[in-house]
Short mmCIF file of C-alpha atoms in Angstrom, two decimals:
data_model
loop_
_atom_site.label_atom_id
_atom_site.label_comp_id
_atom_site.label_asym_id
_atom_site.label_seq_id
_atom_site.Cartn_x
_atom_site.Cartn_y
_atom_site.Cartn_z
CA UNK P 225 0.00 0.00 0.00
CA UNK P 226 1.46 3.03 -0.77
CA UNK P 227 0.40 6.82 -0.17
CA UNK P 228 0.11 8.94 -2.91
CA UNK P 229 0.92 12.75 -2.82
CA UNK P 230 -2.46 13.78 -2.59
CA UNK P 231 -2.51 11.47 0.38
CA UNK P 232 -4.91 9.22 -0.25
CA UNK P 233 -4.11 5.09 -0.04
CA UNK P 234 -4.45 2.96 -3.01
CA UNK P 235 -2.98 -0.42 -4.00
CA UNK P 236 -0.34 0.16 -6.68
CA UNK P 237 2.39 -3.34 -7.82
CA UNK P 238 5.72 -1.74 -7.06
CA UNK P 239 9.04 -3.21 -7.11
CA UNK P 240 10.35 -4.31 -3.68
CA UNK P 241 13.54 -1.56 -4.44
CA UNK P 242 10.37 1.09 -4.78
CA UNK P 243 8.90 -0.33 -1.32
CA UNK P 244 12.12 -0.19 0.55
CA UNK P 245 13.22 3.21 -0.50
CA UNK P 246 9.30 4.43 -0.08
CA UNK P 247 9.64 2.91 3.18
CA UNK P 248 12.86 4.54 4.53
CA UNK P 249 11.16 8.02 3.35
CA UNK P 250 8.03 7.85 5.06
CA UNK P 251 8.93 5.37 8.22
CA UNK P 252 9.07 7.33 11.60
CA UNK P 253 11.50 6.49 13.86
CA UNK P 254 14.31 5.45 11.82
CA UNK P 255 16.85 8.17 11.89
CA UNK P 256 16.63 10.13 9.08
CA UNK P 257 20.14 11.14 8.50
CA UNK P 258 21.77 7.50 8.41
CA UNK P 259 21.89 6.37 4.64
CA UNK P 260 22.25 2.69 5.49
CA UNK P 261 22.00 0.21 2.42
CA UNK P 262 20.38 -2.38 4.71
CA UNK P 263 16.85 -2.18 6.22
CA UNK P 264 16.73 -3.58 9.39
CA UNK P 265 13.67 -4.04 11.45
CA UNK P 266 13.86 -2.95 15.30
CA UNK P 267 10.30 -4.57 16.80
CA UNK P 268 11.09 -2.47 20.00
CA UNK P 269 9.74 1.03 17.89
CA UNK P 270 6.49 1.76 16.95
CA UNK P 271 5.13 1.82 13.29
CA UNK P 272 2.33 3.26 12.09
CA UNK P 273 1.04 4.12 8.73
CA UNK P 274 2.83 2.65 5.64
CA UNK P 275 5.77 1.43 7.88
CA UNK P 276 3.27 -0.50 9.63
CA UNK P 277 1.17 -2.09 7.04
CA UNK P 278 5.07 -3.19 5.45
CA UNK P 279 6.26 -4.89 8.21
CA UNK P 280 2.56 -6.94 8.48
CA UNK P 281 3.19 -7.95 4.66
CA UNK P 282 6.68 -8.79 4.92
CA UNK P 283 5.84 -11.38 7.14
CA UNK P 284 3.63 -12.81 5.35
CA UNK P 285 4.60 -16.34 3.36
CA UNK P 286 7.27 -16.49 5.33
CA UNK P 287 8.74 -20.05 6.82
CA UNK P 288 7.78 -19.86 10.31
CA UNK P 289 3.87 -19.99 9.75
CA UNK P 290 4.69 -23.09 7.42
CA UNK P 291 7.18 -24.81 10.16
CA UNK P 292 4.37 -23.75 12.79
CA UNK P 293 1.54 -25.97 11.11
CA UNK P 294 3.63 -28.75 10.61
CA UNK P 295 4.82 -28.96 14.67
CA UNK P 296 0.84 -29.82 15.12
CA UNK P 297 0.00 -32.78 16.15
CA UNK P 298 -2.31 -35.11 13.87
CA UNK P 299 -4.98 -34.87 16.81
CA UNK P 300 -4.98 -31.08 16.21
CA UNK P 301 -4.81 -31.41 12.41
CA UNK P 302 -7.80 -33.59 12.28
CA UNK P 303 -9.84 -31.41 14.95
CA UNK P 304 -9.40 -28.34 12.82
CA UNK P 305 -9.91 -30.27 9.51
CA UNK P 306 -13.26 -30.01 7.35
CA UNK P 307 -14.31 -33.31 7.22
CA UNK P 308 -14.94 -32.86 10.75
CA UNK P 309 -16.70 -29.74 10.88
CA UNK P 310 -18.95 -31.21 8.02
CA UNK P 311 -20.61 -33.45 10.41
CA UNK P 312 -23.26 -35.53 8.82
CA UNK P 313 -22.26 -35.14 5.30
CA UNK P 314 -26.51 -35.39 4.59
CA UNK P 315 -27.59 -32.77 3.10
CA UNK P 316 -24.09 -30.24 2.97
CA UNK P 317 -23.54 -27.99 0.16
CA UNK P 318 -19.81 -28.36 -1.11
CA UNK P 319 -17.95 -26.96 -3.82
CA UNK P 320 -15.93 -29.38 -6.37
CA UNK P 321 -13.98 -29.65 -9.24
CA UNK P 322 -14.43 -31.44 -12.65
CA UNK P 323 -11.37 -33.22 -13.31
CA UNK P 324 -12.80 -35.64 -15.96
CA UNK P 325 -15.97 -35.32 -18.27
CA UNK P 326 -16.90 -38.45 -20.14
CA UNK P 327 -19.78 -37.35 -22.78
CA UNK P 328 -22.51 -36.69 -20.39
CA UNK P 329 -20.96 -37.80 -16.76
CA UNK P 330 -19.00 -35.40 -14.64
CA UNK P 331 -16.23 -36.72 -12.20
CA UNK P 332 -15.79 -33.96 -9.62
CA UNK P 333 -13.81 -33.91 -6.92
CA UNK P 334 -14.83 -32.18 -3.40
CA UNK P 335 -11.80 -33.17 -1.29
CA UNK P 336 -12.86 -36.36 0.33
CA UNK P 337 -11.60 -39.78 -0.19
CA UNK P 338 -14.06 -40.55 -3.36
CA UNK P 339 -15.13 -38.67 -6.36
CA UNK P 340 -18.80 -38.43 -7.27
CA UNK P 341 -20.30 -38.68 -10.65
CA UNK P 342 -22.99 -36.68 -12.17
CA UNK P 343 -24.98 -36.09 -14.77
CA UNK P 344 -24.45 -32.92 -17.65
CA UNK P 345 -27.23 -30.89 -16.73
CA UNK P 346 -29.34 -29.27 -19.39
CA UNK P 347 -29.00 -25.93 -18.66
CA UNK P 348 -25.25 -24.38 -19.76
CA UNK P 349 -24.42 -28.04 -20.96
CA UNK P 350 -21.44 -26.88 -22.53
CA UNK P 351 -19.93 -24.72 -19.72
CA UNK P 352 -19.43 -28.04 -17.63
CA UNK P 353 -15.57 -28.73 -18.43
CA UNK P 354 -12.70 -30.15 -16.83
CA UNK P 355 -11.20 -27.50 -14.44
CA UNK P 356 -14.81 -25.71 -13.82
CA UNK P 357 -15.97 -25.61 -10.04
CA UNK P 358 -19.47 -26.60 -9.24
CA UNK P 359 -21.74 -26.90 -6.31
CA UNK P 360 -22.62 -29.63 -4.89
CA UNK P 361 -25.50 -30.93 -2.51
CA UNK P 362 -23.67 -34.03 -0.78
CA UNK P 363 -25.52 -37.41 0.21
CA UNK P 364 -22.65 -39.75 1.57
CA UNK P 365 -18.63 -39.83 1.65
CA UNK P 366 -18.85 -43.13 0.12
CA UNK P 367 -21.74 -45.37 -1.45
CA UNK P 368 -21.21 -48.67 0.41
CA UNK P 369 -23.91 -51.28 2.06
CA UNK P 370 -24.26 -54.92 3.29
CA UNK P 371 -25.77 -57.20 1.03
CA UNK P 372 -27.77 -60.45 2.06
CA UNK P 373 -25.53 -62.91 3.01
CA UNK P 374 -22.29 -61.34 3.05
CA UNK P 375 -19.90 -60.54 5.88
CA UNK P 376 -18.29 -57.01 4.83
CA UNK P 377 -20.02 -54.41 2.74
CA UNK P 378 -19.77 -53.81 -0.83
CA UNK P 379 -18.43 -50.57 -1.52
CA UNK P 380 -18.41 -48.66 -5.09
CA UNK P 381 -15.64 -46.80 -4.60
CA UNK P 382 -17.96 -43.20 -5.22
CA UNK P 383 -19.58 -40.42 -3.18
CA UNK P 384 -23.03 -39.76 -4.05
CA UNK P 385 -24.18 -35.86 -4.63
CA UNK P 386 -26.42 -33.80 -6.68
CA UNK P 387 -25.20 -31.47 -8.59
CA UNK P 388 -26.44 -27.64 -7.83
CA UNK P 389 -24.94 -25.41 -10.13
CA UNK P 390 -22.11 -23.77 -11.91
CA UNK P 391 -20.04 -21.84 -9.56
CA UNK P 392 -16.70 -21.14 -12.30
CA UNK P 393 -15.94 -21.96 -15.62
CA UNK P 394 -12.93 -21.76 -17.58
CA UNK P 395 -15.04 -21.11 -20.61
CA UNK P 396 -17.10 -17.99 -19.34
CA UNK P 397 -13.39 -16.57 -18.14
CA UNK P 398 -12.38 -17.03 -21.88
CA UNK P 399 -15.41 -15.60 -23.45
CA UNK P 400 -15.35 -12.56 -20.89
CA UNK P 401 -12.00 -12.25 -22.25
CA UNK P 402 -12.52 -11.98 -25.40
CA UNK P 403 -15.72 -9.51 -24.61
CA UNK P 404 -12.94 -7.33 -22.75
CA UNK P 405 -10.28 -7.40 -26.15
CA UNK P 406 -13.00 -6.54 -28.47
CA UNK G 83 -0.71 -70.58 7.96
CA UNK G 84 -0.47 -67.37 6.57
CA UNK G 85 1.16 -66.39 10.27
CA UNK G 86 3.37 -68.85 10.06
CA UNK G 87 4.57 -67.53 6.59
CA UNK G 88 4.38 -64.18 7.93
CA UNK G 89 6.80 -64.89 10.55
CA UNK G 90 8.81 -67.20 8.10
CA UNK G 91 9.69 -64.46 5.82
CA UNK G 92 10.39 -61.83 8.58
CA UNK G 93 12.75 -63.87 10.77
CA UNK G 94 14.62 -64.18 7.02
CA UNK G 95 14.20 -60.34 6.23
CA UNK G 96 15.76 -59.58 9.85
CA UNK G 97 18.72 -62.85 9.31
CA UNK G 98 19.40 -60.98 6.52
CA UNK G 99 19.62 -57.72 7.07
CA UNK G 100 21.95 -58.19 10.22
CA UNK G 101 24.44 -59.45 8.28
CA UNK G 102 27.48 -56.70 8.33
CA UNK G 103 28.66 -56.70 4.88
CA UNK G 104 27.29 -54.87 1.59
CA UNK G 105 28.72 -58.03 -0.27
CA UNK G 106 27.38 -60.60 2.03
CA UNK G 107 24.04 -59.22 1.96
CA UNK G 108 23.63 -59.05 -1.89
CA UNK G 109 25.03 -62.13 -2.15
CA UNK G 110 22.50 -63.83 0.08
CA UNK G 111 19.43 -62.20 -1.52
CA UNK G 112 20.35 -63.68 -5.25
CA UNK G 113 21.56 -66.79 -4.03
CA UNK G 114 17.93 -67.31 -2.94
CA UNK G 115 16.86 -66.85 -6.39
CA UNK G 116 17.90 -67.94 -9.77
CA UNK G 117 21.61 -68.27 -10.55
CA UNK G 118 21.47 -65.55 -12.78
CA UNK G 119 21.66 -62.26 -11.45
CA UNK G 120 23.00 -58.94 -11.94
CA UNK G 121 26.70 -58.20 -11.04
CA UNK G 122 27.54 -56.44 -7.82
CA UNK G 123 30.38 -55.02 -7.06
CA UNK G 124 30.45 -57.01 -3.97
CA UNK G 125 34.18 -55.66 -4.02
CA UNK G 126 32.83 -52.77 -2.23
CA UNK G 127 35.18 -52.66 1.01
CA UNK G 128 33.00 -52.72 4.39
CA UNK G 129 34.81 -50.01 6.41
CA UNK G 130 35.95 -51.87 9.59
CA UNK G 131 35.67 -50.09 13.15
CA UNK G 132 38.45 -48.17 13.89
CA UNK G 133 38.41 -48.83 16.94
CA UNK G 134 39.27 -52.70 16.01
CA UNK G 135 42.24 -51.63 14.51
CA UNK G 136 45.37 -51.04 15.76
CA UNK G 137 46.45 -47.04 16.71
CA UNK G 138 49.09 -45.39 14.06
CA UNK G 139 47.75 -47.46 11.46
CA UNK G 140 45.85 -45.24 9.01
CA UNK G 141 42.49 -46.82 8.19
CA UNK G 142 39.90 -46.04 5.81
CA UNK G 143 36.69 -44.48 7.08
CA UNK G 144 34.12 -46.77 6.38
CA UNK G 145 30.42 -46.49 6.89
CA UNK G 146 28.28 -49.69 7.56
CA UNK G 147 25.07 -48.43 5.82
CA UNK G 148 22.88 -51.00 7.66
CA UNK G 149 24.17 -50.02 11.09
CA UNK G 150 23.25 -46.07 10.42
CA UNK G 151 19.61 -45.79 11.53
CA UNK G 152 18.94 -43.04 8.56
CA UNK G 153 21.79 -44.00 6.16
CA UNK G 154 19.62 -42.07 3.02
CA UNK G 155 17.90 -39.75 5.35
CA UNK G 156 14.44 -40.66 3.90
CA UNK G 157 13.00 -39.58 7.71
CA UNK G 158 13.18 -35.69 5.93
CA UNK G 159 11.33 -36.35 2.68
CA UNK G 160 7.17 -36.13 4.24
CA UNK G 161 5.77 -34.61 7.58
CA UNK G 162 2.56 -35.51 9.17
CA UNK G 163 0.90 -32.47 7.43
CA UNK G 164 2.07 -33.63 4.23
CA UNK G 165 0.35 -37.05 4.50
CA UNK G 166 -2.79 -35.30 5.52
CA UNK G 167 -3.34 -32.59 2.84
CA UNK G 168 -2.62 -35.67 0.72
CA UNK G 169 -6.18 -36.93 2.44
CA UNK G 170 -3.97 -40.26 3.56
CA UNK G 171 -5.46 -40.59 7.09
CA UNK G 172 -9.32 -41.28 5.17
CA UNK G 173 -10.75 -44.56 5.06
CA UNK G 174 -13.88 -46.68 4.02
CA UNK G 175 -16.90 -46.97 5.76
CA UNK G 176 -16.85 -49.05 9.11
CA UNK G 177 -18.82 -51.97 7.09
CA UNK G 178 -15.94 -52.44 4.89
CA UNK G 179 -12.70 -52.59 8.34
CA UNK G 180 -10.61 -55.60 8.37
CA UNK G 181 -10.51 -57.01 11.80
CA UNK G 182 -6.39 -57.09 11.40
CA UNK G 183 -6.63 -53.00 10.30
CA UNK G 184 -7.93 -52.11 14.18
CA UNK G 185 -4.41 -51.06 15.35
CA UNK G 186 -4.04 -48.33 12.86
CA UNK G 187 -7.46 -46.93 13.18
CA UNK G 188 -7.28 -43.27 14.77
CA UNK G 189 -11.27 -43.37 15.60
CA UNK G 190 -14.50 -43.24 13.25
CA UNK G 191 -16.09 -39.99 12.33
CA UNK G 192 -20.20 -40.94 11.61
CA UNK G 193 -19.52 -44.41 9.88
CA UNK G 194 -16.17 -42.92 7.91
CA UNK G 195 -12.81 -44.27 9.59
CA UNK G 196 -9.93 -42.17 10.17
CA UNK G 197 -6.70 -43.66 9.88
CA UNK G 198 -3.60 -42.45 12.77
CA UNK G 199 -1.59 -40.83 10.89
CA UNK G 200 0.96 -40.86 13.62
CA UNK G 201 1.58 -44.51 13.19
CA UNK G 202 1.46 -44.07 9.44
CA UNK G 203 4.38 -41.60 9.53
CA UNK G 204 6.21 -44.37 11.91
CA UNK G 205 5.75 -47.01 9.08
CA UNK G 206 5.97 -45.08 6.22
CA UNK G 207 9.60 -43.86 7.52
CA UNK G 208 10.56 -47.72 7.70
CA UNK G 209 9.41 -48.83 4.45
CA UNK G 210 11.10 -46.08 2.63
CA UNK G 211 14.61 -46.89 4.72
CA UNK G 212 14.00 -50.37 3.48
CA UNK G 213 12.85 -49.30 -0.09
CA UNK G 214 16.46 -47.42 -0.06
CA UNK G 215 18.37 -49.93 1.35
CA UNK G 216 17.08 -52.10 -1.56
CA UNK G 217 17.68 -50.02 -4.37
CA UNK G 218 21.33 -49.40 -2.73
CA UNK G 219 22.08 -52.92 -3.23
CA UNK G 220 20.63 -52.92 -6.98
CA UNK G 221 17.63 -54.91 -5.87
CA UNK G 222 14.92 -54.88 -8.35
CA UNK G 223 11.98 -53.74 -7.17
CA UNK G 224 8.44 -54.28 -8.50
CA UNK G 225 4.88 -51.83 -8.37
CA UNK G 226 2.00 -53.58 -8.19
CA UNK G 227 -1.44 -51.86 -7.96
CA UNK G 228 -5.08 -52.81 -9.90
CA UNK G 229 -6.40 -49.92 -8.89
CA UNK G 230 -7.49 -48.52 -12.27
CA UNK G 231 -7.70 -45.03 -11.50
CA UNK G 232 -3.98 -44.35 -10.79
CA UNK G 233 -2.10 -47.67 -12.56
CA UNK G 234 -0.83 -45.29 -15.07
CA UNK G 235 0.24 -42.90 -12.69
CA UNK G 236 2.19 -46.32 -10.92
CA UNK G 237 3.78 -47.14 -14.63
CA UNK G 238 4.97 -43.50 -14.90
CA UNK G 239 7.06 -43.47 -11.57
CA UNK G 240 8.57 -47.25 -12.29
CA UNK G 241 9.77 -45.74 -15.39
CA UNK G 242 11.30 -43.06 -14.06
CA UNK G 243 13.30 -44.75 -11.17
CA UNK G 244 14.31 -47.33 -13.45
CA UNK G 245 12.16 -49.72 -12.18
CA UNK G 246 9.15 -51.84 -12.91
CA UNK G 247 5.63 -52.45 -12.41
CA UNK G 248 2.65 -54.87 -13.24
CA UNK G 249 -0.81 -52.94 -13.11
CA UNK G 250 -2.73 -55.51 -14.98
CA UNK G 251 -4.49 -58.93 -14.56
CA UNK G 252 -1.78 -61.60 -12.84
CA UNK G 253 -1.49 -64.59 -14.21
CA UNK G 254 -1.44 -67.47 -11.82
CA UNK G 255 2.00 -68.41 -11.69
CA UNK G 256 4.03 -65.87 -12.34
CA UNK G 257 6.18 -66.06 -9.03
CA UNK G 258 5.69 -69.47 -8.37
CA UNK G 259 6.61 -70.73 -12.10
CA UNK G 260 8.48 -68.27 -13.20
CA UNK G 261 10.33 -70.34 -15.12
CA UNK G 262 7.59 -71.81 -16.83
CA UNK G 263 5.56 -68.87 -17.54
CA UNK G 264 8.44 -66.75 -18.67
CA UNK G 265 10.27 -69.79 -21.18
CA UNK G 266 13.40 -69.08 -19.71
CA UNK G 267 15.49 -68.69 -16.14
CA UNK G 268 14.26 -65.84 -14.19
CA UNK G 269 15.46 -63.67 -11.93
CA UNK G 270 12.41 -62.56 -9.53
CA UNK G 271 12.08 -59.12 -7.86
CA UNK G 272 14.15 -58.24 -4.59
CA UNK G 273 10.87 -56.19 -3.56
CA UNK G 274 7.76 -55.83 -4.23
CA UNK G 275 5.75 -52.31 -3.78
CA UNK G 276 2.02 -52.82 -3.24
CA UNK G 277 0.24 -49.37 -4.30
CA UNK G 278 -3.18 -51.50 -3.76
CA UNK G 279 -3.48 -54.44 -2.05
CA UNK G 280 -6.65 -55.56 -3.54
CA UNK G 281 -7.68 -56.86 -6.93
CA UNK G 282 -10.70 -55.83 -8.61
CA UNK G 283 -13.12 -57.94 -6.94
CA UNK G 284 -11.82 -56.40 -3.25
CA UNK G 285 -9.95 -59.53 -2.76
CA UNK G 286 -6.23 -59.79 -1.23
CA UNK G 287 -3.66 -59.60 -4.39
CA UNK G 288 -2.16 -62.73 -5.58
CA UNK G 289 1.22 -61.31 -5.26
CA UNK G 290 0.77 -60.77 -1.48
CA UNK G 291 0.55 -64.35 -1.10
CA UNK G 292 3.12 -65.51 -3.70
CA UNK G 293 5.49 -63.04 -2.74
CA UNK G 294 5.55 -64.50 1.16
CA UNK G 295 5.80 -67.87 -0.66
CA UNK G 296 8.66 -66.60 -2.67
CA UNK G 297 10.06 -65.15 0.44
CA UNK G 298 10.40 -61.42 -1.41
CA UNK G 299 9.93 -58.93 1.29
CA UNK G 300 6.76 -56.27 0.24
CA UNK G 301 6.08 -52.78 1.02
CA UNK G 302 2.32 -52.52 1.24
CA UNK G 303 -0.05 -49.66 1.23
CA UNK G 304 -2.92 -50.98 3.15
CA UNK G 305 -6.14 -49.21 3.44
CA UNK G 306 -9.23 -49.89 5.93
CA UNK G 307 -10.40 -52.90 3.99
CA UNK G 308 -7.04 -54.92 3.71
CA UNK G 309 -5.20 -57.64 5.39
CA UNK G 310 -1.65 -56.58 6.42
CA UNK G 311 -0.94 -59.63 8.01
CA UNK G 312 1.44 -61.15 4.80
CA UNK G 313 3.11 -57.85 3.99
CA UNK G 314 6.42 -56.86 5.58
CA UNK G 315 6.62 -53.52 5.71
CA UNK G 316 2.82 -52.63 5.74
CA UNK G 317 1.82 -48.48 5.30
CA UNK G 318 -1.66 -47.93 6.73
CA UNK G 319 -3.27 -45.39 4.65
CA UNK G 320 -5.31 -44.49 1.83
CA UNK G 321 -4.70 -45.92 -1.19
CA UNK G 322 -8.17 -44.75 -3.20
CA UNK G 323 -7.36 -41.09 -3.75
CA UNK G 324 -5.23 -39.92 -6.59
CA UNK G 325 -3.43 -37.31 -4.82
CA UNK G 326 -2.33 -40.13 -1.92
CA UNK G 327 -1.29 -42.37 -4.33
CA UNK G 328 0.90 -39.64 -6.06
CA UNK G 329 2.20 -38.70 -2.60
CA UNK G 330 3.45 -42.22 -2.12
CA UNK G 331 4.64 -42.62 -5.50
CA UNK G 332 6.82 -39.49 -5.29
CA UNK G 333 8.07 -40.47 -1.77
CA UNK G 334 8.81 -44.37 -3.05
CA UNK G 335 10.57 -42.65 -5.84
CA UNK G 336 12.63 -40.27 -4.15
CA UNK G 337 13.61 -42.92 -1.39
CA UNK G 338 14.99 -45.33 -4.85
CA UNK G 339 16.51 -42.96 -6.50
CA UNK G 340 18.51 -42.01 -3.27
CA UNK G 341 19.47 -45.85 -3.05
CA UNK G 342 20.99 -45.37 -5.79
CA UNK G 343 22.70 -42.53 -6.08
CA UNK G 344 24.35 -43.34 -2.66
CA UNK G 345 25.48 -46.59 -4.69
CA UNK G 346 26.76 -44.43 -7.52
CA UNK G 347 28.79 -42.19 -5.36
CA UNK G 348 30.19 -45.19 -3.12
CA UNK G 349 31.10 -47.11 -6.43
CA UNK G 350 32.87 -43.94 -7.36
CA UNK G 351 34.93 -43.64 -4.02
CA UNK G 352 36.45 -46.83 -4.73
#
C-alpha cells in the first residue's frame, strides 16, 4: 500500500527496491540522517502508517507460519480439519472440481476420499468442463452397504451428490476475455 | 498358515539384514533366487571399526550403511501435514474394516474411519529406509497396484526410477513358475511395492501371497479394507485417492533414487 501525494491510499504493484526506498522516506522512527544500504527491522519502535502495514506484509509467506503448522499434532490437524466440521455429510452444500468429463458424466472432486459422478445438466451443458468448479448438494462420503448374506459391505468406490450449479468456468473466463479485447 | 509364513519371511528379512557386509548381503538375496543375477560389485570394502584396529595405522573411514539408523535420510522427505493434505489418514466406511486393520485406526467420524496418521508416519519412515536400502544394493523392485484409476500414474514413476511395475491382470503363476511362464530362467524381484493391495473384486492380491511364498519382502499400502498380516513392511493409509497415491509414488521414488545414487557415489569412491 502506498500513499500517494495527494494522500490518499491505493494499492499500486511496485518493485520491492520502490517499497524499501518508499519505506525509509516515510517510516518514523528510523533516523533520518543515516543512509544505510540495509533495512533492518527494530520490533522495539512503533510503526504506524505505511511502515506498519510493510512490516505486516513482509511477514507474510514467510517459513515460520509453514514450520508452525507442521509442529501440530495429527490430533490437532484432524480437529481443525473439514471433514470434521462437516458433520453428517446429509444434506451439505460443497464446492468441487471437474477433473474428468466423459460425454454426459461429470467426475468432480470435493476433497474427500471418493469422487462423485454426475450427470451434464441441461442448462449451460457446454460450460461443464474439466477444471470448472461446481456446487454440490452431498448425500454420503462413500456409497457402500451390506448385502444379504455377506460378511463385509460392498463398496463402489464413489460419493453420491447432486449437482447444484455452476459456480466457475474456464469457458465464461475465456469468453469474458474476449468480450474485454474486443 | 499365513502367520506362520508371515513370521517365516520376517525372521529371514531380519537374518538378513543383520548381516554386516554390503557383499554378504547381496550375495544372500540372489543366491535365494535364480543363478542368474545382476553383477555387484560385492568388491565394495566394508569399512571396519576403527576402533578394532590397531592405533598409528591409518584406516579407511568406512560407513556400515545398515548399522546407520537413517543412512539415506528418507525420515526428511514427508511430515505428518504432508500425508494429511494428501487426504492419507481417510478410510472406508466401518462396514468395509478388516478385523487385522484395528491397530491403525485413529477413531471413526459418523460411519467414515480415520486412519492415525501418527503410526502411518512411523511405518511409512521404515518402508522407505527399506525401499532405499534395496535399491542401494541394486535390488529390483516391482509396483504392483489394480487400482485402475492411478495404474498409469504407478507405470509413470517405475519408469522413471528405473524400475518396474505390473498394473494388470496376474497370471497365476508368475512367481511361483516363473520359469515356466516366462520360457526361460528368471530372476524374480528383490521387492515388491504394493500401491493397492486388492484386486478388482476387493480380494487380497495374488502377489501378497506368492510373494511370502517366494520369500520377497513387500512394502504394502494398506487401506481400511485390507489384510496386512502377509506384507512386511505394511503403510496404513489411503490408497483410493489420486493425490495419496501420487504422494506415495513421489516419496517411493525419491527414497529409490537415493538408493541409488548413494550406490553411484560409493562405487565412485572406490
Amino acid at each position: 500500500m502506498v500513499l500517494t501525494r495527494s494522500g490518499v491510499a491505493c494499492f499500486r504493484v511496485v518493485s520491492r527496491n520502490t517499497l524499501l526506498t518508499a519505506w525509509r522516506r516515510y517510516s518514523a522512527g528510523i533516523d533520518k540522517g543515516e543512509e544505510t544500504t540495509e533495512v533492518k527491522v527494530d520490533t522495539n519502535l512503533k510503526r504506524s502508517g505505511f511502515a506498519k502495514a510493510f512490516e505486516k506484509f513482509q511477514g507474510l509467506g514467510t517459513e515460520s507460519e509453514d514450520t508452525e503448522q507442521c509442529h501440530h499434532s495429527f490430533a490437532t490437524l484432524l480437529r481443525n480439519s473439514k471433514l470434521i466440521q462437516l458433520g453428517d455429510p446429509e444434506g451439505k452444500i460443497v464446492i468441487g472440481k471437474i477433473f474428468h468429463v466423459l460425454k454426459d458424466d461429470l467426475y468432480i472432486d470435493f476433497g474427500g476420499k471418493f469422487h462423485c459422478v454426475c450427470t451434464r445438466p441441461q442448462r449451460n451443458g457446454n460450460d461443464y468442463v474439466r477444471g470448472a468448479k461446481v456446487r454440490l448438494r452431498l448425500h454420503d462420503l462413500e456409497l457402500s452397504s451390506r448385502f444379504l448374506g455377506s460378511s463385509k459391505d460392498l463398496t463402489l468406490l464413489e460419493a453420491d451428490a447432486t449437482l447444484l450449479g455452476l459456480v466457475w468456468s474456464p469457458v465464461q473466463e475465456s469468453l469474458q476475455k474476449k468480450e474485454v479485447n474486443t | 498358515m499365513s502367520g506362520i509364513v508371515r513370521s517365516v519371511c520376517i525372521k529371514c528379512t531380519e537374518q538378513l539384514l543383520k548381516s554386516t557386509t554390503v557383499s554378504n548381503f547381496s550375495y544372500q538375496w540372489t543366491s535365494l533366487f535364480s543363478p542368474l543375477h545382476r553383477r555387484l560389485s560385492a568388491e565394495t570394502q566394508l569399512i571396519t571399526d576403527p576402533v578394532e584396529k590397531h592405533e598409528g595405522v591409518q584406516q579407511p573411514v568406512v560407513i556400515d550403511p545398515l548399522k546407520h539408523p537413517d543412512f539415506f535420510e528418507v525420515h526428511k522427505l514427508f511430515t505428518v501435514k504432508d500425508l494429511f493434505d494428501a487426504r492419507v489418514h481417510l478410510g472406508h466406511k466401518e462396514g468395509t474394516l478388516d478385523e487385522n486393520m484395528k491397530p491403525f485406526i485413529f477413531g471413526s467420524r459418523l460411519g467414515n474411519l480415520v486412519i492415525d496418521l501418527d503410526q502411518t508416519a512411523f511405518y511409512l519412515r521404515q518402508a522407505l529406509n527399506f525401499i532405499a536400502h534395496i535399491a542401494y544394493c541394486d535390488g529390483i523392485i516391482l509396483f504392483v497396484t489394480r487400482h485402475r484409476q492411478t495404474s498409469q500414474f504407478v507405470e509413470k514413476t517405475a519408469k522413471e526410477c528405473g524400475e518396474f511395475a505390473h498394473t494388470r491382470y496376474w497370471r497365476g503363476g508368475i512367481f511361483t513358475n516363473a520359469n515356466m511362464q516366462f520360457g526361460t530362467i528368471t530372476r524374480l524381484p528383490d521387492l515388491v511395492i504394493f500401491l493397492n493391495t486388492l484386486n478388482n473384486v476387493f480380494e487380497p492380491h495374488v502377489a501378497v501371497r506368492d510373494s511370502a511364498k517366494m520369500l520377497i519382502p513387500t512394502v504394502g499400502i494398506v487401506d481400511t479394507n485390507c489384510n496386512p498380516n502377509l506384507i512386511t513392511y505394511p503403510v496404513p493409509g489411503n490408497d483410493d485417492t489420486p493425490c495419496a497415491v501420487e504422494l506415495y509414488c513421489k516419496l517411493f521414488k525419491q527414497a529409490i533414487l537415493k538408493g541409488k545414487s548413494k550406490r553411484k557415489v560409493m562405487e565412485q569412491e572406490e
